[in-house]
Coordinates of C-alpha atoms and ligand atoms in Angstrom, one line a residue:
X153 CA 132.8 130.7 -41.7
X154 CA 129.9 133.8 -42.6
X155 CA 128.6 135.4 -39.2
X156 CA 125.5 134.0 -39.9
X157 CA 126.5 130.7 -38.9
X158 CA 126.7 132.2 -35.6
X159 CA 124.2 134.5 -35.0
X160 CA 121.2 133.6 -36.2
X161 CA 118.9 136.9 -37.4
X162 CA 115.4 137.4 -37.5
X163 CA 112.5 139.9 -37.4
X164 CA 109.5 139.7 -34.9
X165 CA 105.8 140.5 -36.5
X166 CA 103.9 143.2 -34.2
X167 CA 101.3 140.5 -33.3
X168 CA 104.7 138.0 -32.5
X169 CA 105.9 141.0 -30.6
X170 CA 103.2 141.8 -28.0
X171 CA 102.3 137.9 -28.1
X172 CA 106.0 137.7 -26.1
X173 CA 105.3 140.7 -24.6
X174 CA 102.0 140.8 -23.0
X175 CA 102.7 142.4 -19.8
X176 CA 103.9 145.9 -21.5
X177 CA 99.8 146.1 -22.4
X178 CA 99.0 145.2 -19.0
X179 CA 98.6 141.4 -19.3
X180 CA 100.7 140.6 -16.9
X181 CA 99.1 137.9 -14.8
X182 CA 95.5 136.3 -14.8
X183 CA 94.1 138.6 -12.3
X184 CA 95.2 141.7 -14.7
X185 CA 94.3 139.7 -17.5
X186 CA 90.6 140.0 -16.8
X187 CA 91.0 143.5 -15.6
X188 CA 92.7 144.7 -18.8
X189 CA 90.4 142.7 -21.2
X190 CA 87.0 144.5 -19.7
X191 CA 89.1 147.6 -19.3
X192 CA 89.9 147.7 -23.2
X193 CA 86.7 146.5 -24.1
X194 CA 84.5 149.0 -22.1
X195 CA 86.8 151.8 -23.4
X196 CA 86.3 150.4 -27.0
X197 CA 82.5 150.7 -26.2
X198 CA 82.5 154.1 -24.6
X199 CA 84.3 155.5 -27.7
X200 CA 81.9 154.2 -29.9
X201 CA 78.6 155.7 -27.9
X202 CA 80.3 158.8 -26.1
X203 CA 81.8 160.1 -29.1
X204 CA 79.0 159.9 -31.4
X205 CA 76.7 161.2 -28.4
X206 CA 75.3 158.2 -28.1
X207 CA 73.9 157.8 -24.6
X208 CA 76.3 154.5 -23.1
X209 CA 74.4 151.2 -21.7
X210 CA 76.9 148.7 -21.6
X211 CA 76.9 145.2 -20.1
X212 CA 80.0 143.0 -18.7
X213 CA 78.7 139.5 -18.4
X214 CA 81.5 137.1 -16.9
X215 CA 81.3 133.3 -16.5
X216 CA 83.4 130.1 -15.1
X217 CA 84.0 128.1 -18.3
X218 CA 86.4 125.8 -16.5
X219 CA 86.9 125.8 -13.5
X220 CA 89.4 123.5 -12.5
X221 CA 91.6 125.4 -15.4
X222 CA 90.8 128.8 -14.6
X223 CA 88.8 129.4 -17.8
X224 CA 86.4 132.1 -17.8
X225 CA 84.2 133.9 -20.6
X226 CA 83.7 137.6 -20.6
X227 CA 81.7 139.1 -22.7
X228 CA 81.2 143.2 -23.1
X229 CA 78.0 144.4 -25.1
X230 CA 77.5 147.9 -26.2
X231 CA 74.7 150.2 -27.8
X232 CA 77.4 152.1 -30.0
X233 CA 77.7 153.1 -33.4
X234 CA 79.0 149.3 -34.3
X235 CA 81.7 148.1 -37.0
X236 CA 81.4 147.5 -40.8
X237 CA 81.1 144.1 -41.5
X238 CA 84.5 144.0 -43.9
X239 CA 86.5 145.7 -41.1
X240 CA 85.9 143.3 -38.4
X241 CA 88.5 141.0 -39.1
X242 CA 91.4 143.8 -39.4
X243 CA 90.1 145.4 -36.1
X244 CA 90.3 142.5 -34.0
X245 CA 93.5 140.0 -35.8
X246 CA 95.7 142.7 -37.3
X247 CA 98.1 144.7 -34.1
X248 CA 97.9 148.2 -35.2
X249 CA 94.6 148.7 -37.1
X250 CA 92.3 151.3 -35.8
X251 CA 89.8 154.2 -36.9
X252 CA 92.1 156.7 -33.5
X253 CA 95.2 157.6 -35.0
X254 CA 93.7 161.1 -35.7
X255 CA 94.4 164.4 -33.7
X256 CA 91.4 163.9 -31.3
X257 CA 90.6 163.1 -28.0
X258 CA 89.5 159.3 -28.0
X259 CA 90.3 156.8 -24.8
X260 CA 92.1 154.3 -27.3
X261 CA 95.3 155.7 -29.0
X262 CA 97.4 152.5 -30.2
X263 CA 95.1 150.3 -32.3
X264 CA 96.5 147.6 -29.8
X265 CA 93.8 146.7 -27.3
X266 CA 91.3 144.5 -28.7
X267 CA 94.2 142.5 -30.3
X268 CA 95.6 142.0 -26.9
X269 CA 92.5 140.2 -25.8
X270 CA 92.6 138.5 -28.9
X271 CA 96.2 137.5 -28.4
X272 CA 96.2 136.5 -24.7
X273 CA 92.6 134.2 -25.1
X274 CA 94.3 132.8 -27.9
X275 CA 97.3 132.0 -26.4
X276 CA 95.6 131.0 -22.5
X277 CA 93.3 128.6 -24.3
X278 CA 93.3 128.2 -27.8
X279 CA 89.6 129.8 -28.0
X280 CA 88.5 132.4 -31.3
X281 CA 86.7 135.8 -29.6
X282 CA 83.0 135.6 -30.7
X283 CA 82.0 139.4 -32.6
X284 CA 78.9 140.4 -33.2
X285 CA 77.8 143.7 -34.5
X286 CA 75.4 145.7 -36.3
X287 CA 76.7 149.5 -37.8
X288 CA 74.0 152.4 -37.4
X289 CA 70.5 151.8 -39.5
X290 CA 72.3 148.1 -40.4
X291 CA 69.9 145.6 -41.8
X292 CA 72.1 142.6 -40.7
X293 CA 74.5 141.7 -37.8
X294 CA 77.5 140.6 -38.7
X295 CA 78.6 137.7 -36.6
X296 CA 82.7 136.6 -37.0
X297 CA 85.1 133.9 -34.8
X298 CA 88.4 135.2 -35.0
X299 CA 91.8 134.2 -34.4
X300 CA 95.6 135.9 -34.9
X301 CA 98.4 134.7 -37.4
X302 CA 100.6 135.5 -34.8
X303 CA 103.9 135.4 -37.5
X304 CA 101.9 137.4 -40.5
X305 CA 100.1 140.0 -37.8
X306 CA 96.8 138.9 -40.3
X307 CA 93.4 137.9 -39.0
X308 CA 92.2 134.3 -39.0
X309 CA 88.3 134.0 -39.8
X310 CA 87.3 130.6 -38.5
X311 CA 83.6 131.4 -38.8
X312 CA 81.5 134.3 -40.5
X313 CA 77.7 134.4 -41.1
X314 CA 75.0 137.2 -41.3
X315 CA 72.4 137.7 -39.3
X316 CA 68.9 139.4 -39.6
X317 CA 68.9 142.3 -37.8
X318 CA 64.9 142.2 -36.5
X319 CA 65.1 144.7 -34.1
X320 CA 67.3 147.7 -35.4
X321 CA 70.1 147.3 -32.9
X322 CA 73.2 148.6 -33.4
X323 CA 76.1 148.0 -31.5
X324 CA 78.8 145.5 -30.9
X325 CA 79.3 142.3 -28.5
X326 CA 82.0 140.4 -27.8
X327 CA 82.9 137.3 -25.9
X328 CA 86.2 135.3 -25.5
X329 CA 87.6 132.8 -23.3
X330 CA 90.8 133.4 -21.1
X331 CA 92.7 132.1 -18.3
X332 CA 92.1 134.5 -16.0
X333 CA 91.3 134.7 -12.0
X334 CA 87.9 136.4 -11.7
X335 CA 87.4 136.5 -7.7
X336 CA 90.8 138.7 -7.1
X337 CA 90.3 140.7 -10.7
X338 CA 86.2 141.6 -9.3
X339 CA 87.3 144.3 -7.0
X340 CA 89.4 145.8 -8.7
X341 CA 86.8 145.6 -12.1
X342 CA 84.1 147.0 -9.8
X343 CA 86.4 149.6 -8.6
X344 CA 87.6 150.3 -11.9
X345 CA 83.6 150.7 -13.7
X346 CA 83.1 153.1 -10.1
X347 CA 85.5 155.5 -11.2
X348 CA 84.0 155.3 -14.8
X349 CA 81.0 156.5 -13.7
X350 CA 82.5 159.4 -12.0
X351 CA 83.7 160.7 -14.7
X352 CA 80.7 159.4 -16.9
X353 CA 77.1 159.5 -15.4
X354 CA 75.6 159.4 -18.6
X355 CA 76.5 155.9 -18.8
X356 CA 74.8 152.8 -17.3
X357 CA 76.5 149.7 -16.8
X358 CA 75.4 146.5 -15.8
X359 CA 78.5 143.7 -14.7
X360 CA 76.9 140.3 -13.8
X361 CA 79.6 137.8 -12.4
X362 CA 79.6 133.9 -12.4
X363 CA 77.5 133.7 -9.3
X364 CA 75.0 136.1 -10.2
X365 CA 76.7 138.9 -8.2
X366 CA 75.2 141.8 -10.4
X367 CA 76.3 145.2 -9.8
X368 CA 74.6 148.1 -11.8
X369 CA 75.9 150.9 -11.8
X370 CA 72.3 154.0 -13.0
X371 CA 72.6 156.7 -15.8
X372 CA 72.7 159.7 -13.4
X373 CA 72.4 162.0 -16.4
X374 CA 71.6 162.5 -19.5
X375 CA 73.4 165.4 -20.2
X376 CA 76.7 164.5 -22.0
X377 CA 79.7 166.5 -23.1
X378 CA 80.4 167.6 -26.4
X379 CA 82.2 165.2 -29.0
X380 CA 85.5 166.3 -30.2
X381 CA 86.3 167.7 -33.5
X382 CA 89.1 165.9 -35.8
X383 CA 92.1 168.3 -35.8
X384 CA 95.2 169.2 -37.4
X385 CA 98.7 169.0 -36.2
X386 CA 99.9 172.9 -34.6
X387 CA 103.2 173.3 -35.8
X388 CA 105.0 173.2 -32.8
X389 CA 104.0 169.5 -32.6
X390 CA 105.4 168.7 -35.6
X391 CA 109.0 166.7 -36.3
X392 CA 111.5 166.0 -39.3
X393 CA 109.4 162.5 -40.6
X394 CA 106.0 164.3 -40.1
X395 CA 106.8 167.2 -41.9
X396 CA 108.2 164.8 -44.9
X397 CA 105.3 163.0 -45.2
X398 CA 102.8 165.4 -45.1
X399 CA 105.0 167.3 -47.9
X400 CA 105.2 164.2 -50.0
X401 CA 101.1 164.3 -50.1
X402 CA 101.3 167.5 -51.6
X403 CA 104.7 168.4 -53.3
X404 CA 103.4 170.8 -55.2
X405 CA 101.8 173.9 -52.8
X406 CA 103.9 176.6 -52.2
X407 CA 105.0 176.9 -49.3
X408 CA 102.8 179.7 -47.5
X409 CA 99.7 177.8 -48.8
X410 CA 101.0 174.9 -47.2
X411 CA 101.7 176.0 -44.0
X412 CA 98.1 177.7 -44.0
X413 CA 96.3 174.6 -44.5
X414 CA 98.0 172.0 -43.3
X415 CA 98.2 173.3 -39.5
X416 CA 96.4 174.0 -36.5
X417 CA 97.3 177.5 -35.7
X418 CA 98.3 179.2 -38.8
X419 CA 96.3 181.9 -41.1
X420 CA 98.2 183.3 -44.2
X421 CA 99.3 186.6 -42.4
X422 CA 100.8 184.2 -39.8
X423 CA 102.3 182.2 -42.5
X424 CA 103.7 185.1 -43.8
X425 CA 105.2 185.8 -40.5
X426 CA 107.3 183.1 -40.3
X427 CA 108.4 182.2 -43.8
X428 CA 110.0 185.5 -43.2
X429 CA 111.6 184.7 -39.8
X430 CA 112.8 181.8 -41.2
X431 CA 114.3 183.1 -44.3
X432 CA 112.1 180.7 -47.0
X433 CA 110.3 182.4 -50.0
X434 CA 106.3 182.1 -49.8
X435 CA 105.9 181.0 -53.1
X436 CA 108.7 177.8 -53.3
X437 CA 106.8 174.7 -53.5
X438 CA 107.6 172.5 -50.3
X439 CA 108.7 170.0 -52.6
X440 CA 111.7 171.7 -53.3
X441 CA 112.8 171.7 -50.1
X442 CA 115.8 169.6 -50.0
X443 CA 116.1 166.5 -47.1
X444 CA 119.0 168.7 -45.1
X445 CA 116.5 171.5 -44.9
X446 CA 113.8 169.8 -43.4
X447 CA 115.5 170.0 -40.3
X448 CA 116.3 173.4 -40.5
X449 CA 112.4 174.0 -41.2
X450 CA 111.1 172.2 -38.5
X451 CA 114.0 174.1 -35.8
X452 CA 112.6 177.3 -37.0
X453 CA 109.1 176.0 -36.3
X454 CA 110.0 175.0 -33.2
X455 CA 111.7 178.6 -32.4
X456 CA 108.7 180.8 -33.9
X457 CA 106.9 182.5 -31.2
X458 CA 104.3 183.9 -33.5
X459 CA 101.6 180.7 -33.7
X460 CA 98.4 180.7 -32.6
X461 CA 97.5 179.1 -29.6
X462 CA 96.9 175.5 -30.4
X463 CA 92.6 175.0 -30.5
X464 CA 90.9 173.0 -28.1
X465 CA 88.2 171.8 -30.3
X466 CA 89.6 168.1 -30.5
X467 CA 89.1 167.9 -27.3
X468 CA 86.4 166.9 -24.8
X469 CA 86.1 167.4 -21.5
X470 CA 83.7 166.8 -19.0
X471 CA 82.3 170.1 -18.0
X472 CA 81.9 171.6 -14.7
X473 CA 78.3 170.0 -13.9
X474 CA 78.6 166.6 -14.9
X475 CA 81.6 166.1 -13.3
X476 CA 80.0 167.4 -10.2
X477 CA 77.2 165.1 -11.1
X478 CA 79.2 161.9 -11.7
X479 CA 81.6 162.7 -8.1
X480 CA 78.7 163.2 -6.1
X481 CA 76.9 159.8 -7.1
X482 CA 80.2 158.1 -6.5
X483 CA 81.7 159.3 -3.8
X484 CA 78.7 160.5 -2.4
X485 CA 80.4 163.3 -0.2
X486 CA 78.6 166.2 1.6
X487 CA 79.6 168.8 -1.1
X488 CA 81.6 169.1 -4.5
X489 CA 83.0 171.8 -6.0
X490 CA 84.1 171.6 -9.4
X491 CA 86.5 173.4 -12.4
X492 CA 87.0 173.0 -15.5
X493 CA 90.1 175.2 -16.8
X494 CA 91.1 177.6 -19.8
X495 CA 92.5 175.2 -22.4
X496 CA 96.5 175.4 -22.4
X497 CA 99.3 173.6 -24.4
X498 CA 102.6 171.8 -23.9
X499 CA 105.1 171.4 -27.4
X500 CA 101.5 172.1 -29.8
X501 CA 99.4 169.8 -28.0
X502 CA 96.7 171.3 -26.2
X503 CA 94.8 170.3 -22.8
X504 CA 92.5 171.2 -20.5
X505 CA 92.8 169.8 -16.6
X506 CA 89.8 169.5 -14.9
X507 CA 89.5 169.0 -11.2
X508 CA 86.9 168.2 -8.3
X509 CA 87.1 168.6 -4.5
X510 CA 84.5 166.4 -2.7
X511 CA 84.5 167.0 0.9
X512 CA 82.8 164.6 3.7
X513 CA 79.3 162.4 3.9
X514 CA 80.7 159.3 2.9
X515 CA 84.4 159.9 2.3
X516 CA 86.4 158.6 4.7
X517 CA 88.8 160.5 6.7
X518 CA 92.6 159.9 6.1
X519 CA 95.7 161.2 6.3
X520 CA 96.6 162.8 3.2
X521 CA 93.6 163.0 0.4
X522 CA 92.6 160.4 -1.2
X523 CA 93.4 161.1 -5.5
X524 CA 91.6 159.7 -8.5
X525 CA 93.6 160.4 -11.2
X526 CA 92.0 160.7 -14.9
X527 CA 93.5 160.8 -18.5
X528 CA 90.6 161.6 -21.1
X529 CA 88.4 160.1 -19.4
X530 CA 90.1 157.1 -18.3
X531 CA 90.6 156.0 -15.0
X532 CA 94.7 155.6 -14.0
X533 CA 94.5 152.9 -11.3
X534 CA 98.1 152.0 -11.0
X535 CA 101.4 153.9 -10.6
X536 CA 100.0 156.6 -8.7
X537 CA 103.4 157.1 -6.8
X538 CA 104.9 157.9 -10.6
X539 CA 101.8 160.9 -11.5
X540 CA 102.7 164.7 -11.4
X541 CA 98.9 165.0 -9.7
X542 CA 99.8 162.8 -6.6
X543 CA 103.2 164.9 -6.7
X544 CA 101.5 168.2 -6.9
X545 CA 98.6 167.7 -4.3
X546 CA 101.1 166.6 -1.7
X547 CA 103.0 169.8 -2.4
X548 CA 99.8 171.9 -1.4
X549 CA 99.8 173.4 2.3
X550 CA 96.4 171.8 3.1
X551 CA 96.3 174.0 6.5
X552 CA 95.8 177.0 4.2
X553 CA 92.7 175.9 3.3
X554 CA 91.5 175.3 6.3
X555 CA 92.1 171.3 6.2
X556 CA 93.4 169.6 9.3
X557 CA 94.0 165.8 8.6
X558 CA 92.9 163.2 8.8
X559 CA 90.2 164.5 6.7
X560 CA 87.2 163.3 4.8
X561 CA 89.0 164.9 1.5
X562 CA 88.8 163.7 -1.9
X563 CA 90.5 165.1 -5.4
X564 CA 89.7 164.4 -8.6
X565 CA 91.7 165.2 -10.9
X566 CA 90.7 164.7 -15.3
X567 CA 93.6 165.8 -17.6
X568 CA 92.4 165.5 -21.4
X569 CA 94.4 166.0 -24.4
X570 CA 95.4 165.2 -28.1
X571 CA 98.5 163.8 -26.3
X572 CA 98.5 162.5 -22.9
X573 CA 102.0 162.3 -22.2
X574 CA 102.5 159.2 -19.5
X575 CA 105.4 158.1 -18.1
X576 CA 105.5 154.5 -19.6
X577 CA 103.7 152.3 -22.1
X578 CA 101.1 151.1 -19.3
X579 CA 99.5 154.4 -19.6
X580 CA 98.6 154.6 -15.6
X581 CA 101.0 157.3 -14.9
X582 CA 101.0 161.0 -16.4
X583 CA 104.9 162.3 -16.7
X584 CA 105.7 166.0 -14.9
X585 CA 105.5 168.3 -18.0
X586 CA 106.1 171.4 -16.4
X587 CA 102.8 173.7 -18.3
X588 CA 101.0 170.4 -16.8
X589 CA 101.9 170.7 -13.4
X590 CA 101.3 174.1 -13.2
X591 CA 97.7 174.0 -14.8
X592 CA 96.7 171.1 -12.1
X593 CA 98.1 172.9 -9.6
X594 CA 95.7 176.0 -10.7
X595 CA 92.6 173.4 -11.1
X596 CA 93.0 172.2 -7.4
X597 CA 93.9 175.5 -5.9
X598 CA 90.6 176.7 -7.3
X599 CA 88.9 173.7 -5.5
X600 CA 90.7 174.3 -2.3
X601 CA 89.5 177.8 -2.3
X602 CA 86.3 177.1 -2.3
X603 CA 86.3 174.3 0.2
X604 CA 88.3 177.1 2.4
X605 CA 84.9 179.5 1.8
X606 CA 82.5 176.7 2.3
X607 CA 84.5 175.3 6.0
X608 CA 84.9 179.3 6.8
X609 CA 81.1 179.7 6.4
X610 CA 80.1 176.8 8.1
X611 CA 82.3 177.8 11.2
X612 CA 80.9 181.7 11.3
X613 CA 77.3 179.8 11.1
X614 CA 78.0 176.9 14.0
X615 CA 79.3 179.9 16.0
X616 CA 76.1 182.1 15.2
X617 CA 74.3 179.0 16.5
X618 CA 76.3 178.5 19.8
X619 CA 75.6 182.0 20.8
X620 CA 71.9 181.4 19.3
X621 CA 71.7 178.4 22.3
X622 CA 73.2 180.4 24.5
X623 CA 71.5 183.8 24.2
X624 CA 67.6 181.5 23.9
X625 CA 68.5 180.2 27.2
X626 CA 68.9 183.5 29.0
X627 CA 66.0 184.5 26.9
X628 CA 63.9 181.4 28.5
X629 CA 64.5 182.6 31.9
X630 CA 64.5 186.3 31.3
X631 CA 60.5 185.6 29.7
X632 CA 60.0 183.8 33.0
X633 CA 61.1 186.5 35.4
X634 CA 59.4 189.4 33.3
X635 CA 55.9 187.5 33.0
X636 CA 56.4 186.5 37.1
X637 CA 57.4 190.6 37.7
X638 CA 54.5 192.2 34.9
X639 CA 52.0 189.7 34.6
X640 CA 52.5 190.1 31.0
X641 CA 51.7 186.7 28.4
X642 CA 54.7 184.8 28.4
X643 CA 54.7 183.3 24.5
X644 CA 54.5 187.3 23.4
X645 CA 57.7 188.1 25.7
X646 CA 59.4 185.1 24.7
X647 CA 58.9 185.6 20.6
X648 CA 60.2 189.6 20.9
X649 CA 62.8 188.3 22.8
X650 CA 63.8 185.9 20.6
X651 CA 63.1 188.6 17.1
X652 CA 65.8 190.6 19.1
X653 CA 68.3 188.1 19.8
X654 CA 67.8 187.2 16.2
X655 CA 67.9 191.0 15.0
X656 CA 71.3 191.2 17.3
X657 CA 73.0 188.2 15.6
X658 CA 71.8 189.2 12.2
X659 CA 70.4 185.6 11.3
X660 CA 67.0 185.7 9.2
X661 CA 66.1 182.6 9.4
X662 CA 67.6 180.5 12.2
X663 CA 65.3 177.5 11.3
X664 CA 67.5 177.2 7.8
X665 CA 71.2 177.6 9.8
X666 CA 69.5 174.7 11.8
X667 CA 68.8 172.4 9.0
X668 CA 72.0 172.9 7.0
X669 CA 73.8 171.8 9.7
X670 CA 71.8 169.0 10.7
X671 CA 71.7 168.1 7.1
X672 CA 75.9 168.1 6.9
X673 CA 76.4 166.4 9.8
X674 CA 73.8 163.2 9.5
X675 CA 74.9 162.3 6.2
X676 CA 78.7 161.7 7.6
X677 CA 77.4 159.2 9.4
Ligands
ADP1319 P1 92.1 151.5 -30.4 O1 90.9 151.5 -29.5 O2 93.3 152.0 -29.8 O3 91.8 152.1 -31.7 P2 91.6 148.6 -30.5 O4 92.4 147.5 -31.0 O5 91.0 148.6 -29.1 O6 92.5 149.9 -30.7 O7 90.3 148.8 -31.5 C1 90.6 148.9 -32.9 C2 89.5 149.6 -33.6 O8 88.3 148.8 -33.6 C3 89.0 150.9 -33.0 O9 89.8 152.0 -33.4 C4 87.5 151.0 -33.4 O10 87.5 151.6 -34.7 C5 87.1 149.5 -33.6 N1 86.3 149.0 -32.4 C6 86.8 148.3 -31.4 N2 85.8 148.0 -30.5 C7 84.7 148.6 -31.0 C8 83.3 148.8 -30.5 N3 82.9 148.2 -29.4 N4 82.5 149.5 -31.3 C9 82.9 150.1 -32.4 N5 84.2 150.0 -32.9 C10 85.0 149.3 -32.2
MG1320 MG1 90.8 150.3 -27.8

């Protein structure tokens, strides 16, 4: 009897795969369901406006379908730089097709999400997604209904037509049907566009429910940050079945000229450098390498302390003011203050943390601060307990910067990189690379100073006005005796009196101290 007779081999298609697995993408239930499809979808749209500095305006439209079975349409609209007709298929029914897999900093990184949405409605109830879309300058929209071959991982077209495009949009729509459990997913999608916008006020977005709820969320800005630039790998990033494939594209180059063009990081003299460290000859061709050297190679590159720091020009963050921007519209707090770091690296991948403080008006007081969490630009919602930020703003010493909880304190925190490294495939936790820690820890200590400043001025200036009280009172009775005693005007006595109590507490223009303060307080209210 053959072994096969008793177990029974097989292999899974990526589409089959994830189909089985949903819940490793998020799609774990029909409350996340309708969560992660908006989530993806939005993403997908803020990629293709953000990154092209296309000023965002997108529009989440969700509907009952059926309810006694749960059904519900969502459909996400966007003004971005759309999809080539002939691509539409692949980008929606093949797992693992996407324009991201490049060294840049883009919200989507797997080629997976729009598939998932594609996967679950299909599999909830039975439904193609509806795409339409119009690329840049496009005379037509392309309209598609698409389904999965689940076992070939190859897109279905069960409808495809053109359509005049009278108006010049450009953009992409989509709408699909799925099981899913709008009333306890609204919340959380609300919550979710909220945080968006904090880290985007040059969006807009629009999210109409089934009952007409509509929640819009303004463009606060138009100022937007600049798009990344499509990089190459820094050789420190680099491993064994990298290195062979980029050597099989060009077997030829000798050695020095291919480390000088193929990497981030790396001039000739550099090169020259390290060929020498590592004991290779400039001039042998890097096809000649032999498979049991590669290793050796990529150890050495690994080892060389010599490389350029890696360049931050794939990435993109937000920038100090529109951060500050985007937090105060949010959170609506009584101040902000706002950093953007010095780009750093961990293993050839660089990053940059960004981080804001928000401090009272609207933010309520609690006990230990309250974190959003951010990974290029993308909210993290879940698994806060797993993040090194939640770990490395409970190690601060709050009382050194003058915070006594509970407190009206709020942290944001934006870490954006070629390489985000989370914890797990659900991307809602970011893992404790030490060079990572430390830079966040920098980002909010910088915050933290300044909120130390800002509470130590505004102490020094409600003391100033105590004594200010105190001092006008004596001054109120001391006009009153002098004009009883001299006969003397009483308004003149009282204003020198007061120009000297002012001259004596060194405060130029008391009426200001007055108003700041009024100012802080009322808005906490
Ligand atoms: P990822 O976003 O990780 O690349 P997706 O499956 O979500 O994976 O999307 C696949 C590809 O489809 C994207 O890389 C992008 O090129 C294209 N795409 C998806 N949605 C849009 C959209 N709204 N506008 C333009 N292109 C889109
Ligand atoms: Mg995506």
């Amino acid at each position: 009897m053959g072994s096969s007779d008793i177990v029974k081999f097989e292999s899974l298609s990526p589409a089959e795969f994830f189909r089985r697995n949903r819940e490793i993408a998020g799609f774990s239930n029909p409350t996340r369901a309708v969560y992660q499809t908006i989530r993806e979808l939005v993403e997908n749209s803020l990629d293709a406006t953000e990154t092209f500095k296309i000023l965002p305006s997108i529009k989440i439209f969700v509907d009952y379908v059926d309810q006694s079975r749960n059904w519900v349409s969502i459909y996400v609209e966007d003004n971005g730089i759309g999809i080539p007709g002939d691509e539409i298929p692949n980008v929606f029914g093949r797992v693992f097709y996407s324009s991201k897999y490049r060294i840049k900093q883009h919200r989507g990184i797997f080629g997976l999400g729009a598939k998932m949405v594609v996967l679950y409605a299909q599999s909830t109830t039975n439904t193609p997604i509806l795409v339409r879309s119009a690329p840049l300058k496009s005379d037509v929209i392309y309209e598609y209904q698409l389904m999965i071959d689940i076992a070939r991982n190859e897109p279905i077209i069960v409808s495809q037509r053109t359509l005049e495009n009278k108006y010049g949009w450009h953009g992409t729509a989509i709408r699909v049907v799925l099981e899913g459990d709008w009333s306890k997913a609204k919340r959380r999608v609300e919550e979710y566009i909220r945080r968006t916008a904090m880290v985007a006020p040059y969006a807009e977005f629009i999210i109409r429910g089934p009952d007409n709820d509509v929640m819009r969320i303004p463009r606060v800005t138009i100022k937007m940050p600049e798009p990344p630039k499509e990089g190459l790998p820094h050789p420190k990033s680099v491993d064994v079945e990298m290195i062979k494939q980029m050597i099989q594209k060009n077997p030829d180059m000798s050695l020095l000229e291919f480390l000088a063009e193929n990497f981030d990081g790396v001039g000739e003299t550099i090169a020259r450098t390290f060929l020498e460290f590592a004991g290779y000859p400039p001039d042998m061709p890097v096809g000649k390498l032999a498979n049991d050297e590669l290793v050796n190679f990529v150890v050495k590159m690994r080892e060389f302390n010599g490389w350029r720091r890696p360049r931050a020009d794939w990435l993109s963050p937000i920038g100090e003011d529109i951060l500050a921007e985007g937090v105060k519209f949010v959170l609506k707090p009584e101040v902000v203050f706002t950093v953007t770091r010095k780009p750093s690296s961990y293993m050839g991948n660089p990053f940059i943390v960004e981080a804001a403080l928000a401090w009272g008006g609207s933010i309520e007081p609690s006990d230990k601060p309250i974190i959003y969490r951010f990974a290029n630009k993308v909210p993290l919602i879940y698994d806060e307990g797993n993040d090194v930020i939640r770990k490395v703003v409970d190690e601060i010493d709050w009382s050194q910067y003058k915070v006594k909880f509970p407190a009206p304190l709020a942290i944001v925190v934006h870490i954006c990189s070629t390489k985000i490294p989370y914890v797990s495939a659900g991307k809602e936790a970011i893992a404790d690379v030490p060079e990572i820690e430390s830079e966040v820890r920098n980002a909010v200590r910088e915050v933290a100073r300044k909120l130390r400043l800002y509470i130590t001025r505004k102490e020094k200036e409600q003391e100033l006005l105590m004594k200010y009280a105190i001092f006008s009172m004596y001054a109120e009775e001391v006009a009153g005796s002098l004009s009883y005693v001299t006969k003397a005007d009483i308004e003149e006595l009282r204003s020198s009196i007061n120009a000297l109590i002012k001259e004596k507490l060194k405060i130029e223009r008391i009426e200001d101290l007055i108003n700041n303060n009024k100012d802080a307080s009322s808005e906490g209210s």
